[in-house]
Rosetta silent file (secondary structure, phi, psi, omega in degrees, C-alpha in Angstrom):
SEQUENCE: MSTEPTEGTATILHVDMDAFYASVAERDDPSLRGKAVVVGAGARGVVLSANYAARKYGIRAAMPVGRAKRMAPHAIFVTPDHQRYSEVSAKVMEIFDSFTPLVEPISLDEAFLDVTGARKLLGTGREIAVEIRRQVEASEGITCSVGVATSKFVAKLATNAAKPDGLFVVPADHVLEFLHPLPVGALWGVGAKTEEQLKRLGLNTVREVAHTPEKTLQRALGKATGEHLYALAWGK
SCORE:     score description
SCORE:     0.000 S_00000001
   1 L     0.000  -27.422 -171.702    0.000    0.000    0.000 S_00000001
   2 L  -106.498  153.580  174.817    2.827    2.409    0.712 S_00000001
   3 L  -127.238  146.467 -169.393    5.516    3.980   -1.447 S_00000001
   4 H   -57.803  -44.137 -175.659    8.712    5.416   -0.106 S_00000001
   5 H   -62.519  -25.871 -176.521    8.387    9.071   -1.258 S_00000001
   6 H   -97.545    4.363 -176.388    5.032    9.541    0.511 S_00000001
   7 L   -89.508   -7.607 -173.683    5.986    7.916    3.803 S_00000001
   8 L   -57.961  -35.044 -177.525    7.983   10.840    5.166 S_00000001
   9 L   -89.484   -3.571  177.210    5.057   12.376    7.046 S_00000001
  10 L   -84.050   87.518 -173.105    3.867    9.057    8.482 S_00000001
  11 L  -127.592   13.185  172.846    5.612    9.448   11.816 S_00000001
  12 E  -101.138  120.589 -178.892    2.961    8.509   14.378 S_00000001
  13 E  -107.393  138.967  168.704    3.468    4.946   15.577 S_00000001
  14 E  -116.070  118.225 -177.229    1.025    2.785   17.464 S_00000001
  15 E  -112.174  127.924 -178.262    2.823   -0.175   19.034 S_00000001
  16 E  -132.511  122.460  178.319    0.840   -3.071   20.492 S_00000001
  17 E   -68.120  141.331 -177.512    2.407   -6.161   22.012 S_00000001
  18 L   -81.080  116.696  178.369    1.002   -9.384   20.567 S_00000001
  19 L    44.457   55.867 -165.328   -1.109  -11.294   23.139 S_00000001
  20 H   -50.039  -58.945 -175.484    1.127   -9.681   25.758 S_00000001
  21 H   -60.655  -42.675  179.247    0.336  -11.620   28.947 S_00000001
  22 H   -67.122  -36.555  179.547    0.242  -14.942   27.120 S_00000001
  23 H   -66.072  -38.290  177.317    3.465  -14.087   25.275 S_00000001
  24 H   -64.558  -41.880  179.031    5.225  -13.326   28.572 S_00000001
  25 H   -60.931  -42.998  178.725    4.006  -16.662   29.955 S_00000001
  26 H   -66.888  -38.570  179.431    5.367  -18.491   26.909 S_00000001
  27 H   -63.898  -40.884 -178.203    8.645  -16.624   27.083 S_00000001
  28 H   -78.124  -23.180  178.922    9.098  -17.557   30.752 S_00000001
  29 L  -133.209   87.424 -175.688    8.012  -21.171   30.210 S_00000001
  30 H   -56.567  -19.586  179.682    9.134  -22.390   26.763 S_00000001
  31 H   -66.472  -15.217  179.992    7.176  -25.642   27.240 S_00000001
  32 H   -81.793  -17.654 -174.544    4.020  -23.609   26.541 S_00000001
  33 L   -62.362  137.095 -179.087    5.107  -22.644   23.031 S_00000001
  34 L    85.763   -1.506  179.929    2.984  -24.073   20.253 S_00000001
  35 L  -112.218  161.978  176.536    0.087  -24.736   22.632 S_00000001
  36 L   -75.885  116.641 -176.005   -3.157  -22.894   23.269 S_00000001
  37 E  -118.904  130.601  179.438   -2.390  -20.632   26.241 S_00000001
  38 E  -126.193  128.741  176.779   -4.962  -18.620   28.187 S_00000001
  39 E   -96.725  117.116 -176.957   -4.106  -16.222   30.999 S_00000001
  40 L   162.973  140.325 -175.430   -6.879  -16.234   33.581 S_00000001
  41 L  -131.639  154.085  176.728   -7.612  -18.092   36.787 S_00000001
  42 L    80.583  137.106 -177.813  -10.638  -19.303   38.703 S_00000001
  43 L   -60.033  -28.185 -178.858  -13.902  -20.531   37.215 S_00000001
  44 L   -98.099    2.458  178.080  -15.456  -17.130   37.937 S_00000001
  45 L   -78.734 -179.883  177.603  -12.488  -15.120   36.679 S_00000001
  46 E  -120.627  156.599  178.016  -12.138  -13.581   33.236 S_00000001
  47 L   -72.282  125.734  175.956   -9.628  -14.167   30.459 S_00000001
  48 L   -89.578  -33.854 -178.556   -6.906  -11.506   30.482 S_00000001
  49 E  -161.722  149.249  175.226   -5.134  -12.733   27.372 S_00000001
  50 E  -138.154  134.905  178.565   -5.165  -15.632   24.948 S_00000001
  51 L   -73.261  174.967 -172.282   -2.441  -16.485   22.472 S_00000001
  52 H   -70.212  -25.375  174.809   -3.301  -16.882   18.816 S_00000001
  53 H   -65.573  -37.679  178.912   -3.504  -20.674   19.089 S_00000001
  54 H   -74.757  -33.654 -178.845   -6.233  -20.244   21.719 S_00000001
  55 H   -65.535  -21.799  178.185   -8.028  -17.538   19.741 S_00000001
  56 L   -62.936  -21.146  179.379   -8.644  -20.042   16.966 S_00000001
  57 L   -94.730    7.599  178.179  -11.224  -21.606   19.301 S_00000001
  58 L    90.762    5.389 -179.120  -13.005  -18.285   19.776 S_00000001
  59 L   -76.504  132.793 -178.609  -11.422  -17.426   23.117 S_00000001
  60 L  -136.120  158.793  175.815  -11.107  -13.675   23.688 S_00000001
  61 L   -59.647  147.641  178.893  -10.058  -11.310   26.456 S_00000001
  62 L    78.706   -3.007  176.357  -12.778  -10.462   29.027 S_00000001
  63 L   -76.012  143.156  175.421  -14.522  -13.788   28.403 S_00000001
  64 E   -58.199  136.924 -178.945  -15.398  -15.801   31.549 S_00000001
  65 H   -58.646  -40.021 -179.842  -12.709  -18.399   32.229 S_00000001
  66 H   -57.656  -41.702  178.926  -15.364  -21.084   32.674 S_00000001
  67 H   -67.720  -40.791  179.247  -16.674  -20.470   29.184 S_00000001
  68 H   -60.852  -39.132  179.987  -13.149  -20.473   27.738 S_00000001
  69 H   -66.315  -33.840  177.433  -12.482  -23.870   29.338 S_00000001
  70 H   -71.230  -32.694 -179.309  -15.605  -25.290   27.730 S_00000001
  71 H   -74.081  -33.454 -178.765  -14.526  -23.942   24.346 S_00000001
  72 L  -143.752   77.170 -176.846  -10.998  -25.370   24.578 S_00000001
  73 L   -60.102  -24.609 -177.711  -10.689  -27.930   27.400 S_00000001
  74 L   -83.593  -10.050 -177.324   -7.197  -28.855   26.224 S_00000001
  75 L   -65.814  156.053  178.286   -5.879  -25.286   26.528 S_00000001
  76 E   -97.918  122.621 -178.901   -3.382  -24.437   29.245 S_00000001
  77 E  -100.693  124.171 -173.727   -4.712  -21.872   31.739 S_00000001
  78 E  -110.804  134.601  176.524   -2.045  -19.751   33.407 S_00000001
  79 L   -70.351  132.698 -178.906   -2.469  -17.764   36.610 S_00000001
  80 L   -61.175  145.438  176.479   -1.821  -14.041   35.966 S_00000001
  81 L  -128.802   84.861 -171.609    1.442  -12.571   37.249 S_00000001
  82 H   -64.872  -33.061  178.153    0.878   -8.818   37.238 S_00000001
  83 H   -64.045  -40.324  179.349    4.257   -7.973   38.725 S_00000001
  84 H   -64.301  -42.998 -179.933    5.967   -9.834   35.914 S_00000001
  85 H   -63.080  -38.590  179.118    3.901   -8.051   33.278 S_00000001
  86 H   -64.858  -38.804  179.413    4.791   -4.694   34.822 S_00000001
  87 H   -63.633  -47.308 -179.075    8.492   -5.575   34.756 S_00000001
  88 H   -66.821  -40.732  178.945    8.448   -6.550   31.083 S_00000001
  89 H   -59.330  -43.142 -179.574    6.301   -3.541   30.202 S_00000001
  90 H   -60.251  -39.054  179.384    8.790   -1.181   31.864 S_00000001
  91 H   -69.175  -37.516  177.959   11.612   -2.624   29.751 S_00000001
  92 H   -65.605  -43.034  179.731    9.570   -2.303   26.569 S_00000001
  93 H   -64.338  -31.775  175.397    8.730    1.319   27.388 S_00000001
  94 H   -62.457  -37.999  177.244   12.444    1.989   27.910 S_00000001
  95 H   -63.420  -45.466  178.668   13.018    0.826   24.345 S_00000001
  96 H   -59.053  -44.911 -178.024   10.332    3.217   23.126 S_00000001
  97 H   -62.681  -24.316 -179.818   11.883    6.069   25.125 S_00000001
  98 L   -73.585  -14.005  179.932   15.233    5.449   23.436 S_00000001
  99 L   -99.474  -32.550 -177.842   13.659    6.463   20.109 S_00000001
 100 L  -161.176  145.343  174.092   11.612    9.486   21.168 S_00000001
 101 L   -77.859  -10.617 -176.302   10.624   11.356   24.341 S_00000001
 102 L   -93.512   74.119  179.632    7.101   11.606   22.906 S_00000001
 103 E  -114.083  128.402  179.559    5.705    8.294   24.161 S_00000001
 104 E  -118.673   92.898  179.154    2.081    8.046   25.237 S_00000001
 105 E   -66.129  140.072  176.425    1.428    4.733   27.021 S_00000001
 106 E  -104.860  -33.350  178.840   -2.167    3.521   26.797 S_00000001
 107 E  -159.866 -173.019  179.654   -1.704    0.374   28.874 S_00000001
 108 L   -60.489  -29.343 -170.739    1.064   -2.001   29.877 S_00000001
 109 L  -119.285   18.975 -172.740    1.299   -3.377   26.358 S_00000001
 110 E  -152.848  140.404  179.825    0.358   -0.484   24.091 S_00000001
 111 E  -159.693  155.260  169.477    1.606    3.024   23.305 S_00000001
 112 E  -100.540  142.857  176.224    1.659    5.817   20.765 S_00000001
 113 E  -129.964  133.475  172.696    5.013    7.266   19.688 S_00000001
 114 E  -103.916  109.418 -175.787    5.623   10.475   17.773 S_00000001
 115 L  -106.509   20.244 -178.740    8.939    9.987   15.972 S_00000001
 116 H   -54.624  -45.002 -177.031    8.771   13.128   13.818 S_00000001
 117 H   -73.777   -9.267 -177.624   11.824   14.615   15.511 S_00000001
 118 H   -97.975   -0.206 -172.942   13.844   11.417   15.093 S_00000001
 119 H   -62.503  -43.200 -177.043   13.635   11.193   11.302 S_00000001
 120 H   -63.274  -36.374 -176.611   16.927   12.911   10.499 S_00000001
 121 H   -86.953  -38.603 -169.431   18.837   10.711   12.892 S_00000001
 122 H  -113.580   -9.799  178.014   16.950    7.403   12.708 S_00000001
 123 L   106.483 -166.961 -177.480   15.151    7.334    9.359 S_00000001
 124 L   -71.346  168.703  175.510   11.518    7.087    8.254 S_00000001
 125 H   -56.736  -40.540  178.574    8.634    6.020   10.439 S_00000001
 126 H   -61.333  -46.685 -176.943    8.770    2.606    8.779 S_00000001
 127 H   -64.291  -38.470  177.927   12.497    2.220    9.462 S_00000001
 128 H   -66.773  -41.408  178.770   12.065    3.233   13.088 S_00000001
 129 H   -61.680  -41.822  178.046    9.178    0.796   13.477 S_00000001
 130 H   -59.365  -43.165 -178.558   11.282   -2.030   12.037 S_00000001
 131 H   -70.653  -37.055  176.546   14.045   -1.301   14.549 S_00000001
 132 H   -61.823  -46.437  179.319   11.625   -1.068   17.485 S_00000001
 133 H   -60.603  -40.998  179.871   10.163   -4.448   16.601 S_00000001
 134 H   -63.479  -45.722 -177.180   13.648   -5.926   16.313 S_00000001
 135 H   -67.738  -38.903  178.894   14.782   -4.558   19.665 S_00000001
 136 H   -62.051  -44.687 -179.241   11.646   -5.642   21.535 S_00000001
 137 H   -68.967  -40.953 -179.086   11.995   -9.197   20.290 S_00000001
 138 H   -67.485  -39.304 -175.886   15.758   -9.326   20.864 S_00000001
 139 H   -81.389  -43.654 -171.128   15.544   -7.839   24.356 S_00000001
 140 H  -112.363   -6.165  176.939   12.320   -9.320   25.713 S_00000001
 141 L    70.458   20.572  177.390   11.667  -12.368   23.551 S_00000001
 142 L  -130.285  164.530 -176.807    8.154  -11.242   22.592 S_00000001
 143 L  -109.614  160.372  175.327    6.718   -9.692   19.452 S_00000001
 144 E  -138.734  157.929  174.767    4.805   -6.521   18.749 S_00000001
 145 E  -112.337  145.932 -175.816    2.786   -5.137   15.869 S_00000001
 146 E  -132.178  131.578  170.790    3.168   -1.541   14.695 S_00000001
 147 E  -106.670  137.488 -178.834    0.928    0.776   12.733 S_00000001
 148 E  -125.135  127.715 -178.460    2.512    3.871   11.187 S_00000001
 149 E  -157.414 -168.213  179.905    0.451    6.822    9.955 S_00000001
 150 L   -96.338   -4.494  179.190   -0.023   10.573   10.153 S_00000001
 151 L  -147.267  160.112  179.312   -2.444   10.428   13.113 S_00000001
 152 H   -63.764  -41.963 -178.803   -3.080    8.309   16.183 S_00000001
 153 H   -56.559  -50.684 -177.461   -6.499    7.243   14.916 S_00000001
 154 H   -72.281  -36.061  179.031   -5.176    5.853   11.638 S_00000001
 155 H   -61.333  -40.745 -179.558   -2.035    4.407   13.246 S_00000001
 156 H   -66.166  -40.261  176.443   -4.125    2.353   15.659 S_00000001
 157 H   -65.480  -34.895  178.737   -6.252    1.003   12.817 S_00000001
 158 H   -64.962  -34.282  177.257   -3.050    0.213   10.912 S_00000001
 159 H   -63.170  -40.032  177.593   -1.880   -1.895   13.849 S_00000001
 160 H   -58.530  -37.808  178.738   -5.047   -3.963   13.563 S_00000001
 161 H   -71.225  -26.130 -176.883   -4.117   -4.592    9.924 S_00000001
 162 H   -81.971  -25.199 -171.656   -0.576   -5.527   10.967 S_00000001
 163 L   -69.355  149.238   -7.372   -1.449   -8.101   13.624 S_00000001
 164 L   -90.112  153.782  173.044   -0.052  -10.453   14.584 S_00000001
 165 L    52.906   52.078 -178.171    3.682   -9.704   14.562 S_00000001
 166 L  -141.908 -177.409 -178.943    3.569   -7.284   11.652 S_00000001
 167 E  -139.131  132.429 -179.915    4.044   -3.737   10.397 S_00000001
 168 E  -137.274  126.551 -177.995    1.599   -1.669    8.371 S_00000001
 169 E  -112.412  132.429  174.974    2.243    1.836    7.035 S_00000001
 170 L  -117.140   99.007  178.615   -0.460    4.219    5.827 S_00000001
 171 L   -64.917  161.507 -176.518    1.152    7.178    4.009 S_00000001
 172 H   -54.817  -41.096 -175.695   -0.634   10.542    4.028 S_00000001
 173 H   -86.125    8.590  175.941   -1.909   10.174    0.457 S_00000001
 174 H  -118.554    7.240 -174.509   -3.291    6.681    1.115 S_00000001
 175 H   -60.142  -50.068 -177.048   -5.333    7.460    4.245 S_00000001
 176 H   -68.406  -35.416  176.152   -8.740    7.530    2.555 S_00000001
 177 H   -60.093  -36.625  179.435   -7.916    4.467    0.461 S_00000001
 178 H   -76.992  -44.799 -173.407   -7.184    2.655    3.722 S_00000001
 179 H   -72.178  -46.189 -164.921  -10.046    4.064    5.796 S_00000001
 180 L   -62.611  -30.810  177.006  -13.024    4.047    3.469 S_00000001
 181 L   -75.981  -10.975 -174.761  -13.512    0.275    2.995 S_00000001
 182 L   -70.792  153.442  176.213  -13.530   -0.289    6.782 S_00000001
 183 E   -68.798  155.557 -176.848  -16.774   -0.985    8.678 S_00000001
 184 H   -59.494  -26.252  179.670  -18.313    1.930   10.579 S_00000001
 185 H   -65.169  -12.384  179.287  -17.401    0.234   13.857 S_00000001
 186 H   -75.981  -19.047 -177.903  -13.743    1.071   13.142 S_00000001
 187 L   -72.208  135.249  177.124  -14.379    4.771   13.796 S_00000001
 188 L   -59.233  133.140  177.861  -13.366    6.012   17.246 S_00000001
 189 L    94.409   -4.433  178.919  -16.422    6.642   19.362 S_00000001
 190 L   -94.647  100.399  173.756  -18.677    4.194   17.537 S_00000001
 191 L   -93.605 -168.317 -175.744  -20.017    1.747   20.097 S_00000001
 192 H   -61.185  -41.452 -177.234  -22.847   -0.732   19.652 S_00000001
 193 H   -66.604  -47.710 -179.596  -25.598    1.924   19.962 S_00000001
 194 H   -65.603  -38.074  178.255  -24.028    4.377   17.494 S_00000001
 195 H   -61.292  -41.666  178.707  -23.230    1.563   15.073 S_00000001
 196 H   -62.784  -41.671  178.447  -26.869    0.508   15.150 S_00000001
 197 H   -63.029  -42.224  179.402  -27.963    4.103   14.455 S_00000001
 198 H   -64.135  -40.980 -178.855  -25.563    4.371   11.523 S_00000001
 199 H   -68.862  -30.297  175.269  -26.745    1.088   10.048 S_00000001
 200 H   -65.165  -27.408  176.077  -30.352    2.252   10.339 S_00000001
 201 L   -82.791   -1.553 -178.880  -29.297    5.124    8.086 S_00000001
 202 L    83.548   18.989 -177.482  -27.887    2.554    5.656 S_00000001
 203 L  -103.812  109.302 -177.093  -24.295    3.420    6.541 S_00000001
 204 L  -112.003  -21.061 -178.944  -22.135    0.315    6.829 S_00000001
 205 E  -122.692  162.563  177.343  -18.698    1.535    5.758 S_00000001
 206 H   -62.466  -35.501  178.490  -16.534    4.534    6.566 S_00000001
 207 H   -59.159  -41.983 -178.763  -16.841    5.596    2.913 S_00000001
 208 H   -67.420  -35.476  175.333  -20.612    5.813    3.256 S_00000001
 209 H   -64.830  -44.786 -178.189  -20.263    7.942    6.395 S_00000001
 210 H   -59.957  -33.797 -175.833  -17.811   10.249    4.598 S_00000001
 211 L   -97.794   14.727  172.052  -20.242   10.781    1.723 S_00000001
 212 L   -97.774  133.766  179.442  -23.214   11.522    3.954 S_00000001
 213 L   -53.409  135.752 -177.930  -23.884   15.240    4.514 S_00000001
 214 H   -56.261  -37.840 -179.661  -22.480   16.301    7.867 S_00000001
 215 H   -62.683  -34.495  177.949  -25.823   17.912    8.788 S_00000001
 216 H   -65.305  -43.347  178.373  -27.556   14.564    8.271 S_00000001
 217 H   -64.386  -39.500 -179.493  -25.141   12.876   10.679 S_00000001
 218 H   -65.264  -40.485  179.136  -25.631   15.668   13.216 S_00000001
 219 H   -64.835  -37.717 -176.043  -29.425   15.338   13.075 S_00000001
 220 H   -80.387  -33.920 -170.291  -29.243   11.572   13.539 S_00000001
 221 H  -116.700   -8.370 -172.689  -26.454   11.353   16.123 S_00000001
 222 L   102.405  151.785 -173.937  -26.246   14.764   17.741 S_00000001
 223 H   -59.118  -51.193 -175.054  -24.111   17.735   16.734 S_00000001
 224 H   -64.430  -46.710 -178.206  -20.866   16.728   18.486 S_00000001
 225 H   -66.365  -40.799  179.316  -20.969   13.059   17.444 S_00000001
 226 H   -61.774  -44.593  177.780  -21.950   13.911   13.876 S_00000001
 227 H   -61.865  -45.014 -176.875  -19.070   16.378   13.521 S_00000001
 228 H   -60.516  -49.486 -175.522  -16.642   13.935   15.114 S_00000001
 229 H   -71.328  -34.375  178.029  -17.510   10.975   12.892 S_00000001
 230 H   -63.628  -44.251  179.432  -17.630   13.041    9.713 S_00000001
 231 H   -62.872  -46.367  179.839  -14.128   14.375   10.416 S_00000001
 232 H   -61.197  -38.865 -178.014  -12.754   10.924   11.201 S_00000001
 233 H   -64.180  -20.836  175.418  -14.307    9.486    8.055 S_00000001
 234 L  -102.902   16.837  175.082  -12.195   11.984    6.082 S_00000001
 235 L    73.803   21.208 -177.784   -9.064   11.062    8.056 S_00000001
 236 L  -101.519    0.000    0.000   -9.089   14.245   10.126 S_00000001
């Protein structure tokens, strides 16, 4: 999707560790590798993380552990170790900080980085992302996916396209090409209720939202929400 000359302004990175808690468990206990691993304890607890082998059975974060066990009885359920996750997260964030002081952590396993000021020294957003991924894996033995774009909103969506263990760049002149085929639920601020309202209007994709008059969206969703979604649909 990307071409080198147009990537210069794509300097906002969204970095998300792949199945972080489960990946840490596998890293600390190599015997778990290649097996379905679920982090979560107690029949009444909830799943904190599931590796990609476990996700093939439909197991997802926030699902009751009891239900996950019924879906994949053979999976290995690991008791969470929050101190360990914090330790690994701190080391990963140190790697991010070595590239730019503009790091915005979202959680233990996810952050936005603005690497605009590092381009002259370290290269394009893509090149910096490649090096971050290399260092995280070399240092901590886990993988991450990175989205690179001109805004946080698009960078986060690019990470979804990159997962697992990948890199996806959306140059400035490809933003609408990337955004418009996506479902309306991809827009920030669109929960189940708003998605239902949009679909009642016959709007199923971001492209359809973008080509709906802003006033129509405001009447249907409220002034603030209508303005917000219209702007996002045009990559703003």
